[in-house]
Amino acid sequence: MPDDSVNTLPGVSYVMPVLNEVTHVRAAVDSLLAQDYAGPFEVTIALGPSMDGTTELVEELAAVDSRIHVVDNVVGSTPAGLNLAIRESHYPVVIRVDAHSVLPPDYARIAVETILETGADNVGGLMDAQGTTPFERAVARAYGSRIGLGGTKLHVGGEAGPAETVYLGVFRRDRLLEVGLFDEEIKRGQDWELNRRLRSTGGIVWFTPRLKVTYRPRPNLYRLARQFFSTGIWRGELARRFPASNGLRYFAPPVMVLGVVVGTLLGIAGIVQAIVGAAPWLLWGFAIPAFYVLIVLVSALLWGRRDGFRSFCWFLVVLPCIHFCWGIGFVLGYLSLTRNITAHTGR
C-alpha cells in the first residue's frame, strides 16, 4: 500500500469473470467507468467461452475504452477467471466485480478509504438484490429475508466490523498473492474459502454497510434452481473439507430437507397403517412438512407481499426452491457424491 505521506491515491484494478452474461455485462462495466474515485484504475475482464453474444459485446466495450482489457478464460470457471484477471492487472487494490452486479458511483472511493483506515486485507458490504420482474422481485425478497439465505450481514446488513466473509471484496493485492489467490478447484464458495485463508494468516476481513452493491437475480425458476443446487453442492464440499470453520446455519437447509422428507414418508406410512386397520400414529409425521409450509406462508406474508400479488405468489415457490435445491445439493456435496457434477457447476 502507498505511504500516507504521499499525496496520491492507490490505483485500483477491477477484475470481472464473465461467461454468457450478455444481458448484464454492459451495465456492470458502465458502473465501473462511472466511479467517482479520483485515483487511476483499470478494468480486466476474464472472458469465458460464451455463446450468447457476450464475446462480441465485451470486445466492443474494450475497443472504445483503452482502460478495459480482455483476457481469455478458456477454463470458464469463476475462480480461474478471477486469478487470470488478477495476474494481468497491476494496481495495489483489487476490486472483484460480478457480471450481475452494479456498483454505486462511490463504491471504490469508500472501499479504499476503509482499507486505509482499518488496515483490512479485504473489505466488502451488502449484496442488494433488486429485481425488475415479479419473479426477480420475489427472489430479491428471499435473498434479503432472514429465512431466505440465513440472515448474514452481506444479505441483510449490520454494523461495520470484522466478518467471516463479505460480498465480492476489495483486496490488498499483496495479500492476495501471499495467500495464493483463489482456489481454482472450488467452483463456488471460493470467496468464503479465500477469506478463511486471509483470516487464518492474521488478516482482517471487514464488513461495512456503506458498501452496497446492486445484484440482479436469476430471471427464471430453472436458472435459480440450478444456481442454488450448485451452491449447495459446493457448500457441502467446503463443510466437509473445513469442518471447524462452518457455522450451524449452513446445516439448517439440509436438516430441513431431511426432516420434510422423513416426515412425509412417515405420514404416508401412517396412511398405510390406517388402510390395514392399525393405529395410524405415524400420521404425525405430516406435522413436519405442515410446519415447513406454515413457515413459508408466514414468510411470504412478512416479506413476499411487499411487491404485489404476483411477487407474493412467486415467493411461495421461490423460497422452497432455494431451500430444497441448496439443501439437497449440500447433502450430496457433504457426502462426496458429486465428483462428476462439481467439475461442471462453476456458474
Short mmCIF file of C-alpha atoms in Angstrom, two decimals:
data_model
loop_
_atom_site.label_atom_id
_atom_site.label_comp_id
_atom_site.label_asym_id
_atom_site.label_seq_id
_atom_site.Cartn_x
_atom_site.Cartn_y
_atom_site.Cartn_z
CA MET A 1 0.00 0.00 0.00
CA PRO A 2 1.26 3.55 -0.66
CA ASP A 3 2.84 5.64 2.08
CA ASP A 4 0.36 8.00 3.75
CA SER A 5 2.81 10.85 3.25
CA VAL A 6 2.46 10.60 -0.49
CA ASN A 7 -0.42 12.74 -1.67
CA THR A 8 -1.71 10.21 -4.19
CA LEU A 9 -4.43 7.61 -4.18
CA PRO A 10 -3.60 3.96 -4.89
CA GLY A 11 -4.63 2.65 -8.26
CA VAL A 12 -7.44 0.09 -8.37
CA SER A 13 -7.88 -2.91 -10.64
CA TYR A 14 -11.43 -4.09 -11.29
CA VAL A 15 -11.46 -7.81 -12.11
CA MET A 16 -14.55 -9.45 -13.60
CA PRO A 17 -15.09 -13.05 -14.77
CA VAL A 18 -17.73 -13.20 -17.49
CA LEU A 19 -19.48 -16.17 -19.11
CA ASN A 20 -22.74 -15.94 -21.07
CA GLU A 21 -23.78 -12.65 -19.48
CA VAL A 22 -24.78 -10.55 -22.49
CA THR A 23 -27.84 -9.24 -20.63
CA HIS A 24 -25.95 -7.78 -17.67
CA VAL A 25 -22.29 -7.19 -18.52
CA ARG A 26 -22.70 -3.73 -20.10
CA ALA A 27 -24.42 -2.34 -17.02
CA ALA A 28 -21.73 -3.85 -14.80
CA VAL A 29 -18.89 -2.31 -16.83
CA ASP A 30 -20.66 1.05 -17.11
CA SER A 31 -20.91 1.18 -13.32
CA LEU A 32 -17.11 0.83 -13.11
CA LEU A 33 -16.45 3.59 -15.61
CA ALA A 34 -18.83 5.86 -13.67
CA GLN A 35 -16.98 5.58 -10.34
CA ASP A 36 -16.13 8.88 -8.63
CA TYR A 37 -12.77 7.51 -7.41
CA ALA A 38 -10.00 10.00 -8.22
CA GLY A 39 -7.15 7.50 -8.45
CA PRO A 40 -6.08 5.60 -11.57
CA PHE A 41 -7.92 2.41 -12.48
CA GLU A 42 -8.13 -0.42 -14.98
CA VAL A 43 -10.80 -2.99 -15.84
CA THR A 44 -9.73 -6.55 -16.62
CA ILE A 45 -12.42 -8.89 -17.93
CA ALA A 46 -11.74 -12.63 -17.94
CA LEU A 47 -13.89 -13.81 -20.82
CA GLY A 48 -15.10 -17.39 -20.75
CA PRO A 49 -16.22 -19.35 -23.85
CA SER A 50 -19.59 -17.65 -24.21
CA MET A 51 -22.25 -18.50 -26.80
CA ASP A 52 -24.82 -15.73 -26.30
CA GLY A 53 -23.09 -12.71 -27.81
CA THR A 54 -21.10 -11.83 -24.67
CA THR A 55 -17.76 -12.18 -26.51
CA GLU A 56 -18.71 -9.67 -29.18
CA LEU A 57 -20.11 -7.23 -26.62
CA VAL A 58 -17.04 -7.37 -24.38
CA GLU A 59 -14.71 -6.89 -27.36
CA GLU A 60 -16.79 -3.88 -28.40
CA LEU A 61 -16.50 -2.35 -24.92
CA ALA A 62 -12.72 -2.86 -24.89
CA ALA A 63 -12.33 -1.36 -28.36
CA VAL A 64 -13.79 2.00 -27.31
CA ASP A 65 -12.00 2.36 -23.93
CA SER A 66 -8.30 1.61 -23.51
CA ARG A 67 -8.75 1.11 -19.75
CA ILE A 68 -10.70 -2.10 -20.43
CA HIS A 69 -8.59 -5.21 -21.04
CA VAL A 70 -9.83 -8.67 -22.01
CA VAL A 71 -8.11 -11.97 -21.21
CA ASP A 72 -9.29 -15.37 -22.39
CA ASN A 73 -10.55 -17.65 -19.64
CA VAL A 74 -10.54 -20.95 -21.53
CA VAL A 75 -11.44 -22.89 -18.37
CA GLY A 76 -14.58 -20.81 -17.98
CA SER A 77 -14.87 -21.10 -14.19
CA THR A 78 -15.18 -18.11 -11.87
CA PRO A 79 -12.02 -18.70 -9.76
CA ALA A 80 -9.89 -19.37 -12.85
CA GLY A 81 -11.16 -16.15 -14.42
CA LEU A 82 -10.52 -14.14 -11.26
CA ASN A 83 -6.95 -15.42 -10.98
CA LEU A 84 -6.24 -14.68 -14.64
CA ALA A 85 -7.59 -11.15 -14.30
CA ILE A 86 -5.65 -10.51 -11.08
CA ARG A 87 -2.38 -11.71 -12.61
CA GLU A 88 -2.94 -9.49 -15.67
CA SER A 89 -3.75 -6.40 -13.59
CA HIS A 90 -1.25 -4.06 -11.98
CA TYR A 91 -2.63 -1.82 -9.24
CA PRO A 92 -2.27 -2.43 -5.46
CA VAL A 93 -6.03 -2.58 -4.78
CA VAL A 94 -8.06 -5.32 -6.46
CA ILE A 95 -11.84 -4.91 -6.67
CA ARG A 96 -13.78 -8.03 -7.53
CA VAL A 97 -16.84 -7.43 -9.70
CA ASP A 98 -19.58 -9.82 -10.77
CA ALA A 99 -21.31 -9.51 -14.13
CA HIS A 100 -24.65 -9.48 -12.27
CA SER A 101 -23.58 -6.59 -10.04
CA VAL A 102 -23.86 -2.83 -10.47
CA LEU A 103 -21.54 -0.77 -8.27
CA PRO A 104 -22.75 2.58 -6.93
CA PRO A 105 -20.55 5.55 -8.00
CA ASP A 106 -18.88 5.90 -4.59
CA TYR A 107 -18.04 2.19 -4.17
CA ALA A 108 -14.30 2.30 -4.94
CA ARG A 109 -13.76 5.54 -3.01
CA ILE A 110 -15.43 4.22 0.16
CA ALA A 111 -13.70 0.84 -0.15
CA VAL A 112 -10.20 2.32 -0.45
CA GLU A 113 -10.90 4.73 2.41
CA THR A 114 -11.99 1.79 4.57
CA ILE A 115 -8.91 -0.28 3.72
CA LEU A 116 -6.61 2.62 4.60
CA GLU A 117 -8.49 3.35 7.85
CA THR A 118 -8.82 -0.25 9.11
CA GLY A 119 -5.77 -1.97 7.65
CA ALA A 120 -8.08 -4.75 6.43
CA ASP A 121 -6.99 -7.23 3.78
CA ASN A 122 -10.47 -7.40 2.29
CA VAL A 123 -13.39 -5.00 2.54
CA GLY A 124 -16.93 -5.72 1.38
CA GLY A 125 -20.52 -4.85 2.01
CA LEU A 126 -24.11 -5.66 1.24
CA MET A 127 -25.49 -7.59 -1.72
CA ASP A 128 -28.58 -5.53 -2.52
CA ALA A 129 -30.68 -7.82 -4.70
CA GLN A 130 -33.04 -5.87 -6.97
CA GLY A 131 -35.44 -7.46 -9.44
CA THR A 132 -37.30 -6.00 -12.41
CA THR A 133 -39.96 -8.70 -12.87
CA PRO A 134 -42.37 -10.19 -10.28
CA PHE A 135 -40.27 -13.36 -10.22
CA GLU A 136 -36.98 -11.48 -9.75
CA ARG A 137 -38.51 -9.28 -7.05
CA ALA A 138 -39.63 -12.40 -5.20
CA VAL A 139 -36.09 -13.78 -5.40
CA ALA A 140 -34.69 -10.46 -4.18
CA ARG A 141 -37.05 -10.51 -1.18
CA ALA A 142 -35.98 -14.06 -0.37
CA TYR A 143 -32.32 -13.02 -0.53
CA GLY A 144 -32.90 -10.13 1.85
CA SER A 145 -35.00 -12.04 4.38
CA ARG A 146 -33.57 -13.88 7.36
CA ILE A 147 -35.46 -17.03 6.40
CA GLY A 148 -34.07 -16.95 2.86
CA LEU A 149 -30.27 -17.02 3.00
CA GLY A 150 -29.60 -17.25 6.72
CA GLY A 151 -29.59 -13.58 7.70
CA THR A 152 -25.87 -12.93 7.26
CA LYS A 153 -24.58 -9.35 7.16
CA LEU A 154 -23.82 -9.48 3.45
CA HIS A 155 -27.54 -10.14 2.77
CA VAL A 156 -29.42 -8.23 5.48
CA GLY A 157 -26.84 -5.68 6.64
CA GLY A 158 -25.43 -4.90 10.06
CA GLU A 159 -22.80 -2.86 11.87
CA ALA A 160 -19.32 -2.33 10.46
CA GLY A 161 -16.64 -4.64 11.77
CA PRO A 162 -14.68 -7.86 11.22
CA ALA A 163 -16.65 -10.56 9.41
CA GLU A 164 -16.37 -14.17 8.32
CA THR A 165 -16.86 -13.24 4.68
CA VAL A 166 -18.24 -10.36 2.60
CA TYR A 167 -19.91 -9.91 -0.78
CA LEU A 168 -17.46 -9.63 -3.70
CA GLY A 169 -14.50 -7.95 -1.99
CA VAL A 170 -11.92 -5.18 -2.29
CA PHE A 171 -8.50 -6.68 -1.62
CA ARG A 172 -4.94 -5.66 -0.99
CA ARG A 173 -3.14 -7.18 -3.94
CA ASP A 174 -0.06 -8.16 -1.95
CA ARG A 175 -2.14 -10.23 0.47
CA LEU A 176 -3.99 -11.95 -2.37
CA LEU A 177 -0.69 -13.05 -3.84
CA GLU A 178 0.65 -14.02 -0.42
CA VAL A 179 -2.17 -16.49 0.32
CA GLY A 180 -2.21 -17.91 -3.20
CA LEU A 181 -5.22 -16.23 -4.86
CA PHE A 182 -8.49 -18.14 -5.33
CA ASP A 183 -8.56 -21.92 -5.15
CA GLU A 184 -9.45 -22.95 -8.70
CA GLU A 185 -10.66 -26.36 -7.56
CA ILE A 186 -13.54 -24.68 -5.72
CA LYS A 187 -16.10 -23.58 -8.30
CA ARG A 188 -18.49 -21.94 -5.83
CA GLY A 189 -17.87 -20.57 -2.35
CA GLN A 190 -14.36 -19.55 -3.37
CA ASP A 191 -14.86 -16.17 -1.67
CA TRP A 192 -15.56 -17.79 1.69
CA GLU A 193 -12.57 -20.12 1.33
CA LEU A 194 -10.20 -17.29 0.37
CA ASN A 195 -11.41 -15.17 3.28
CA ARG A 196 -10.84 -18.16 5.57
CA ARG A 197 -7.17 -18.21 4.47
CA LEU A 198 -6.81 -14.47 4.89
CA ARG A 199 -8.16 -14.66 8.44
CA SER A 200 -6.12 -17.75 9.33
CA THR A 201 -2.91 -15.89 8.41
CA GLY A 202 -3.72 -12.95 10.67
CA GLY A 203 -5.61 -10.81 8.20
CA ILE A 204 -8.85 -8.89 8.66
CA VAL A 205 -11.98 -9.26 6.55
CA TRP A 206 -14.06 -6.14 7.14
CA PHE A 207 -17.77 -5.60 6.54
CA THR A 208 -19.14 -2.10 6.10
CA PRO A 209 -22.79 -1.27 5.35
CA ARG A 210 -21.58 1.78 3.44
CA LEU A 211 -20.77 -0.54 0.52
CA LYS A 212 -23.99 -1.59 -1.15
CA VAL A 213 -23.92 -3.39 -4.49
CA THR A 214 -26.99 -3.88 -6.67
CA TYR A 215 -27.34 -7.54 -7.67
CA ARG A 216 -29.59 -8.87 -10.43
CA PRO A 217 -31.21 -12.22 -9.51
CA ARG A 218 -31.59 -15.14 -11.90
CA PRO A 219 -34.53 -14.49 -14.26
CA ASN A 220 -36.41 -17.80 -14.06
CA LEU A 221 -37.04 -20.78 -11.82
CA TYR A 222 -34.80 -23.17 -13.74
CA ARG A 223 -31.74 -20.95 -13.50
CA LEU A 224 -32.45 -20.19 -9.85
CA ALA A 225 -32.75 -23.90 -9.02
CA ARG A 226 -29.54 -24.66 -10.90
CA GLN A 227 -27.72 -21.83 -9.11
CA PHE A 228 -28.69 -22.98 -5.64
CA PHE A 229 -28.20 -26.67 -6.31
CA SER A 230 -24.65 -25.90 -7.43
CA THR A 231 -24.09 -23.56 -4.48
CA GLY A 232 -25.37 -26.21 -2.08
CA ILE A 233 -23.07 -28.85 -3.52
CA TRP A 234 -20.02 -26.68 -3.00
CA ARG A 235 -21.14 -25.51 0.43
CA GLY A 236 -21.39 -29.16 1.44
CA GLU A 237 -17.99 -29.84 -0.04
CA LEU A 238 -16.49 -26.95 1.93
CA ALA A 239 -18.21 -28.07 5.14
CA ARG A 240 -16.61 -31.48 4.73
CA ARG A 241 -13.16 -30.06 3.91
CA PHE A 242 -13.12 -27.47 6.68
CA PRO A 243 -15.43 -28.75 9.45
CA ALA A 244 -14.08 -26.41 12.12
CA SER A 245 -14.80 -23.30 10.04
CA ASN A 246 -18.52 -23.81 9.45
CA GLY A 247 -21.34 -22.27 11.48
CA LEU A 248 -24.52 -24.13 12.35
CA ARG A 249 -26.58 -22.03 9.92
CA TYR A 250 -25.05 -23.89 6.97
CA PHE A 251 -26.67 -27.11 8.22
CA ALA A 252 -30.18 -25.67 8.60
CA PRO A 253 -31.37 -26.25 4.98
CA PRO A 254 -30.15 -29.88 4.74
CA VAL A 255 -31.66 -30.66 8.15
CA MET A 256 -34.93 -29.11 6.97
CA VAL A 257 -34.89 -31.11 3.74
CA LEU A 258 -34.22 -34.37 5.58
CA GLY A 259 -36.91 -33.54 8.13
CA VAL A 260 -39.56 -32.83 5.49
CA VAL A 261 -38.68 -35.98 3.53
CA VAL A 262 -38.68 -38.21 6.60
CA GLY A 263 -41.89 -36.63 7.92
CA THR A 264 -43.65 -37.12 4.59
CA LEU A 265 -42.58 -40.77 4.40
CA LEU A 266 -43.77 -41.36 7.96
CA GLY A 267 -47.10 -39.72 7.13
CA ILE A 268 -47.54 -41.96 4.09
CA ALA A 269 -46.74 -44.95 6.29
CA GLY A 270 -49.47 -43.70 8.64
CA ILE A 271 -51.96 -43.77 5.76
CA VAL A 272 -50.96 -47.35 5.09
CA GLN A 273 -51.47 -48.13 8.78
CA ALA A 274 -55.00 -46.73 8.58
CA ILE A 275 -55.78 -48.76 5.45
CA VAL A 276 -54.72 -52.06 7.06
CA GLY A 277 -56.63 -51.27 10.23
CA ALA A 278 -53.70 -50.48 12.51
CA ALA A 279 -53.45 -47.39 14.71
CA PRO A 280 -52.29 -44.63 12.30
CA TRP A 281 -49.92 -42.93 14.73
CA LEU A 282 -47.34 -42.38 12.01
CA LEU A 283 -49.67 -39.77 10.51
CA TRP A 284 -48.00 -37.39 12.96
CA GLY A 285 -45.10 -37.38 10.51
CA PHE A 286 -47.09 -34.98 8.32
CA ALA A 287 -46.66 -32.39 11.10
CA ILE A 288 -43.08 -31.73 9.90
CA PRO A 289 -43.90 -30.77 6.27
CA ALA A 290 -47.00 -28.95 7.53
CA PHE A 291 -44.83 -26.88 9.85
CA TYR A 292 -42.49 -26.04 6.96
CA VAL A 293 -45.45 -24.97 4.80
CA LEU A 294 -46.57 -22.72 7.65
CA ILE A 295 -43.10 -21.14 7.79
CA VAL A 296 -43.23 -20.45 4.05
CA LEU A 297 -46.69 -18.89 4.30
CA VAL A 298 -45.74 -16.66 7.23
CA SER A 299 -42.53 -15.62 5.45
CA ALA A 300 -44.49 -14.77 2.32
CA LEU A 301 -46.87 -12.61 4.35
CA LEU A 302 -43.97 -10.84 6.07
CA TRP A 303 -41.72 -10.28 3.05
CA GLY A 304 -43.19 -11.59 -0.20
CA ARG A 305 -46.35 -9.46 -0.22
CA ARG A 306 -44.43 -6.18 -0.27
CA ASP A 307 -44.08 -6.20 -4.08
CA GLY A 308 -47.62 -7.09 -5.11
CA PHE A 309 -49.74 -10.19 -5.53
CA ARG A 310 -47.72 -11.79 -8.36
CA SER A 311 -44.47 -11.47 -6.43
CA PHE A 312 -46.24 -12.88 -3.37
CA CYS A 313 -47.27 -15.96 -5.37
CA TRP A 314 -43.76 -16.37 -6.74
CA PHE A 315 -42.30 -16.03 -3.25
CA LEU A 316 -44.29 -19.13 -2.23
CA VAL A 317 -42.40 -21.02 -4.95
CA VAL A 318 -39.02 -19.29 -4.77
CA LEU A 319 -38.39 -19.85 -1.06
CA PRO A 320 -38.86 -23.66 -1.14
CA CYS A 321 -36.82 -23.76 -4.37
CA ILE A 322 -33.89 -22.04 -2.63
CA HIS A 323 -34.17 -24.19 0.50
CA PHE A 324 -34.60 -27.57 -1.18
CA CYS A 325 -32.09 -27.10 -4.03
CA TRP A 326 -29.49 -25.74 -1.64
CA GLY A 327 -30.23 -28.39 0.99
CA ILE A 328 -30.20 -31.35 -1.42
CA GLY A 329 -27.01 -30.07 -3.02
CA PHE A 330 -25.41 -29.67 0.43
CA VAL A 331 -26.17 -33.29 1.38
CA LEU A 332 -24.74 -34.60 -1.88
CA GLY A 333 -21.64 -32.42 -1.61
CA TYR A 334 -21.05 -33.23 2.05
CA LEU A 335 -21.29 -36.96 1.35
CA SER A 336 -18.93 -36.53 -1.62
CA LEU A 337 -21.46 -37.97 -4.05
CA THR A 338 -21.00 -35.30 -6.72
CA ARG A 339 -17.45 -35.64 -8.04
CA ASN A 340 -18.68 -35.75 -11.64
CA ILE A 341 -21.11 -32.88 -11.05
CA THR A 342 -18.88 -30.37 -9.29
CA ALA A 343 -16.46 -30.24 -12.19
CA HIS A 344 -19.25 -28.70 -14.29
CA THR A 345 -21.03 -26.42 -11.78
CA GLY A 346 -18.80 -23.39 -11.71
CA ARG A 347 -21.59 -20.97 -12.51
#
